[in-house]
XYZ file of C-alpha atoms in Angstrom:
303
model
C -39.850 17.359 3.249
C -35.602 17.964 4.145
C -33.629 19.011 2.160
C -30.526 16.919 0.216
C -26.847 17.179 2.259
C -26.291 21.227 2.019
C -21.862 20.047 1.762
C -20.965 23.615 0.645
C -24.467 25.608 -1.463
C -25.991 28.010 -0.988
C -29.178 28.433 1.510
C -32.698 27.367 0.207
C -35.281 29.552 0.547
C -37.380 30.243 3.250
C -41.119 29.164 3.025
C -43.804 32.080 4.064
C -47.571 32.563 4.379
C -48.530 31.842 0.700
C -51.047 34.988 1.104
C -49.883 37.289 3.526
C -46.098 35.804 2.180
C -44.943 36.241 6.022
C -42.478 34.332 7.602
C -43.759 30.365 8.826
C -42.645 29.506 12.853
C -42.592 25.621 13.311
C -45.181 24.468 14.840
C -45.143 22.837 18.877
C -46.668 19.423 17.662
C -43.470 18.685 15.157
C -45.901 18.757 12.136
C -46.446 21.649 10.809
C -45.772 24.715 9.959
C -47.322 28.304 11.428
C -47.873 32.402 9.945
C -46.942 34.006 12.636
C -49.674 37.167 11.786
C -52.442 35.118 11.093
C -51.619 32.188 12.622
C -53.450 29.439 9.596
C -51.954 26.848 9.966
C -50.037 24.561 7.771
C -49.511 20.372 8.004
C -45.946 18.914 6.962
C -47.568 15.287 5.948
C -45.224 12.355 5.027
C -42.296 15.087 5.124
C -44.169 17.123 2.688
C -44.417 21.034 3.565
C -48.251 21.113 2.395
C -48.967 25.598 1.928
C -51.648 25.560 -0.883
C -53.266 27.743 -0.971
C -56.815 27.940 -0.284
C -57.303 24.612 1.408
C -59.426 22.611 0.394
C -62.684 22.217 1.300
C -65.953 19.213 2.285
C -68.076 21.540 -0.880
C -64.680 20.766 -3.725
C -66.040 19.112 -6.655
C -64.746 15.665 -5.859
C -61.254 15.268 -8.144
C -61.017 13.210 -11.186
C -61.592 9.341 -10.504
C -58.816 6.959 -12.579
C -58.027 3.617 -12.205
C -54.646 3.721 -11.224
C -52.681 5.784 -8.853
C -52.396 9.115 -10.204
C -48.495 8.983 -11.122
C -48.806 6.720 -13.567
C -51.872 7.822 -14.943
C -49.207 11.149 -15.500
C -46.829 8.270 -16.400
C -48.718 6.605 -19.339
C -49.835 10.490 -20.391
C -46.292 11.265 -20.897
C -45.276 8.245 -22.462
C -48.567 8.912 -24.835
C -47.524 11.866 -25.861
C -44.605 11.840 -26.451
C -45.797 8.805 -28.685
C -47.851 10.334 -30.418
C -45.893 13.653 -31.759
C -42.531 12.068 -32.092
C -40.181 12.915 -30.031
C -37.731 12.233 -27.023
C -38.504 13.142 -23.836
C -35.026 13.456 -22.075
C -34.039 16.006 -25.309
C -37.359 17.831 -25.528
C -36.932 18.370 -20.878
C -33.263 18.932 -22.138
C -33.901 21.638 -24.657
C -35.895 23.512 -22.698
C -33.591 23.278 -19.047
C -31.297 25.234 -21.553
C -33.304 27.695 -21.583
C -33.005 28.610 -17.712
C -29.180 30.028 -18.847
C -28.613 27.732 -15.116
C -25.084 28.516 -13.002
C -24.049 25.322 -10.846
C -25.191 27.104 -7.790
C -28.365 28.801 -9.021
C -31.110 28.168 -7.095
C -34.453 27.528 -9.041
C -38.486 26.355 -8.969
C -39.784 23.877 -10.565
C -43.286 24.905 -10.653
C -46.138 22.437 -10.864
C -43.436 19.999 -10.927
C -46.020 16.329 -10.410
C -44.334 13.574 -10.287
C -40.183 14.989 -11.090
C -40.082 14.299 -14.120
C -37.875 17.224 -14.564
C -35.934 16.567 -11.041
C -33.015 14.006 -12.345
C -31.634 16.375 -15.325
C -32.021 19.779 -12.972
C -31.044 17.839 -9.970
C -27.247 16.708 -12.506
C -26.806 21.307 -13.879
C -27.168 22.432 -9.867
C -24.213 20.156 -8.571
C -23.773 23.328 -5.940
C -27.393 24.471 -6.282
C -30.442 23.866 -4.457
C -33.828 22.332 -6.265
C -37.383 23.560 -5.257
C -39.244 21.096 -6.826
C -43.244 22.822 -5.759
C -46.263 20.947 -6.765
C -50.318 21.114 -5.816
C -51.273 17.322 -5.322
C -49.140 16.235 -2.486
C -49.752 12.573 -3.936
C -47.351 13.519 -6.681
C -45.025 15.305 -4.519
C -44.459 12.359 -2.460
C -44.247 9.967 -5.363
C -41.414 12.140 -6.936
C -39.614 12.360 -3.684
C -39.348 9.216 -2.608
C -37.798 7.879 -5.989
C -34.377 10.339 -6.570
C -31.883 10.440 -4.899
C -30.670 12.698 -2.252
C -27.290 12.973 -2.010
C -26.193 14.715 -5.101
C -25.074 17.545 -4.159
C -27.741 19.834 -5.087
C -30.258 20.328 -1.843
C -33.345 19.364 -3.457
C -36.487 20.449 -1.483
C -40.582 19.088 -2.214
C -43.612 21.623 -0.793
C -46.339 21.485 -2.373
C -47.931 24.568 -3.245
C -50.739 26.360 -5.466
C -48.431 27.783 -8.734
C -51.355 31.549 -8.574
C -50.406 30.906 -4.123
C -45.864 30.357 -4.453
C -45.058 30.462 -0.423
C -41.445 32.048 -0.693
C -39.849 35.541 -0.254
C -39.576 37.787 -3.096
C -36.841 37.510 -5.280
C -36.226 33.561 -4.056
C -35.083 31.902 -7.197
C -32.277 32.251 -10.501
C -34.589 31.167 -12.859
C -38.272 29.148 -12.355
C -39.227 26.559 -14.350
C -42.843 25.211 -15.565
C -43.919 22.350 -17.429
C -46.734 20.551 -18.629
C -49.059 22.699 -15.540
C -49.064 26.268 -17.390
C -52.393 25.430 -18.610
C -54.851 24.196 -15.764
C -53.854 27.401 -13.103
C -56.825 28.546 -13.643
C -54.778 32.819 -13.928
C -52.755 32.865 -16.124
C -51.448 36.995 -14.984
C -51.566 35.811 -11.324
C -49.727 32.606 -12.233
C -47.238 34.149 -13.714
C -47.021 37.657 -11.530
C -46.079 35.443 -8.570
C -42.817 33.235 -10.684
C -42.160 36.715 -11.729
C -42.277 38.029 -7.443
C -40.111 34.729 -6.453
C -37.609 35.136 -10.174
C -34.628 37.972 -9.058
C -34.023 39.836 -11.487
C -31.773 38.465 -14.874
C -32.982 35.400 -14.208
C -35.338 33.139 -16.185
C -38.619 32.083 -17.031
C -39.596 29.055 -19.235
C -43.440 28.178 -19.441
C -43.822 25.277 -21.262
C -46.984 22.934 -21.982
C -49.484 21.554 -24.529
C -50.739 24.270 -27.861
C -51.129 22.985 -30.735
C -50.008 25.692 -32.979
C -51.908 28.558 -34.393
C -51.668 27.986 -38.315
C -52.558 23.872 -37.246
C -55.710 24.254 -35.633
C -58.263 24.398 -39.095
C -56.018 21.749 -40.482
C -57.929 18.241 -40.122
C -55.251 17.142 -37.677
C -55.988 19.952 -35.573
C -59.505 19.246 -35.313
C -58.839 15.938 -34.668
C -55.794 16.595 -32.301
C -58.049 19.864 -30.293
C -60.910 17.140 -30.304
C -58.417 14.953 -28.525
C -57.636 17.234 -25.778
C -59.428 20.875 -25.882
C -55.937 22.126 -23.191
C -54.238 21.452 -27.226
C -56.232 24.720 -28.357
C -54.240 26.953 -25.108
C -52.220 29.775 -26.683
C -48.366 31.133 -25.428
C -50.059 33.771 -22.278
C -47.955 36.834 -24.260
C -50.113 38.824 -23.189
C -49.253 37.511 -19.802
C -46.197 38.509 -19.300
C -44.784 41.360 -17.041
C -43.760 45.201 -17.953
C -40.931 44.204 -17.256
C -40.440 40.989 -19.391
C -37.030 40.695 -21.961
C -35.449 38.781 -24.239
C -38.840 37.368 -24.814
C -38.758 34.233 -26.606
C -41.055 31.386 -27.950
C -41.034 28.706 -30.070
C -43.176 25.292 -30.911
C -41.735 21.726 -30.741
C -42.933 17.992 -30.141
C -44.884 18.108 -33.956
C -45.974 21.754 -33.248
C -48.600 20.890 -29.868
C -46.022 21.797 -27.318
C -44.764 26.139 -26.982
C -41.745 27.230 -25.327
C -42.413 30.337 -23.441
C -39.772 32.068 -22.268
C -38.015 35.301 -20.580
C -35.596 37.308 -17.993
C -37.396 39.083 -15.430
C -35.779 42.898 -16.204
C -34.953 45.311 -12.728
C -37.931 47.867 -14.184
C -40.246 47.587 -17.776
C -37.934 49.024 -21.033
C -36.556 53.038 -20.992
C -38.972 54.851 -23.667
C -37.776 58.704 -24.303
C -41.624 60.206 -24.002
C -40.647 63.632 -23.898
C -37.838 63.211 -26.893
C -38.993 65.717 -29.441
C -40.259 64.310 -32.742
C -37.678 65.618 -35.645
C -40.389 67.600 -38.632
C -43.462 69.781 -39.096
C -45.502 68.376 -36.604
C -43.297 68.148 -34.053
C -44.350 67.805 -30.849
C -43.824 63.814 -28.019
C -45.154 60.891 -27.570
C -46.293 61.938 -24.480
C -47.634 65.645 -26.021
C -49.287 63.555 -28.739
C -50.838 60.518 -26.758
C -52.917 63.712 -24.743
C -53.719 65.526 -27.839
C -55.376 62.758 -28.439
C -57.212 61.871 -25.374
C -57.753 65.435 -25.264
C -59.601 65.372 -28.973
C -61.349 62.205 -27.919
C -63.278 64.112 -25.095
C -64.132 67.032 -27.076
C -65.666 64.991 -29.596
C -67.198 63.183 -26.478
C -68.613 66.180 -24.960
C -69.464 67.460 -28.780
């Protein structure tokens, strides 16, 4: 979808092939984008670039069937969740967005944005910035794109994308937000690696989703909550964080049913003095002690 009124704002990132990260060229038909190297064609549907990879196949399982349109299902689920667990939705979203530490002219990715539950609040924080909202569901994207103003001063761009194959160049964003979708991405390590890839050093990544606090899961209430929604058993993806993660923070909100994990993307992993000699009789360094331990294990295995 075309961005909102650009004014003098910063430029949005260019789309790239989500597989090879190669540039995309407009198709001659005017309703597609074509990968420069592979020739892969990505359609533009109702003004929305569909950059989802892999492409849906006839053999894929049928999507779940609901008694109402998907945007209405999402909105009903959110209403019920905040009523059931006793929270104010807008207040919580504002608190989560605060963690992005946004400048007014920042370039931000709302990854798996659904129908745009965060859009208005992010637009308010970005009066001279850019907001890229992506989701794997074009139905939800179209719903979101059709209900938010485009004259806010914030360039707002919507496109279809798989969170495991983000269609943006490296270091495209000052911050990345993902709320309510991470537990279903399928590959947490790759998902966080992709978010890290497209974030500039110094930027923050915020991931928030269902996950009942571990100290409550064995209570009677916890067992009922997990039975009602198996996603509540999901744990924050700490083991999937990259080596460059810094200033890591983890909180639970919404009756301890919703985790919020965020970190700053560093330029490199933390430096450690691996060759700094220890003081004392044992001596050695971190590196030499590790080498001695490995040699001892290998010698023992041979014996």
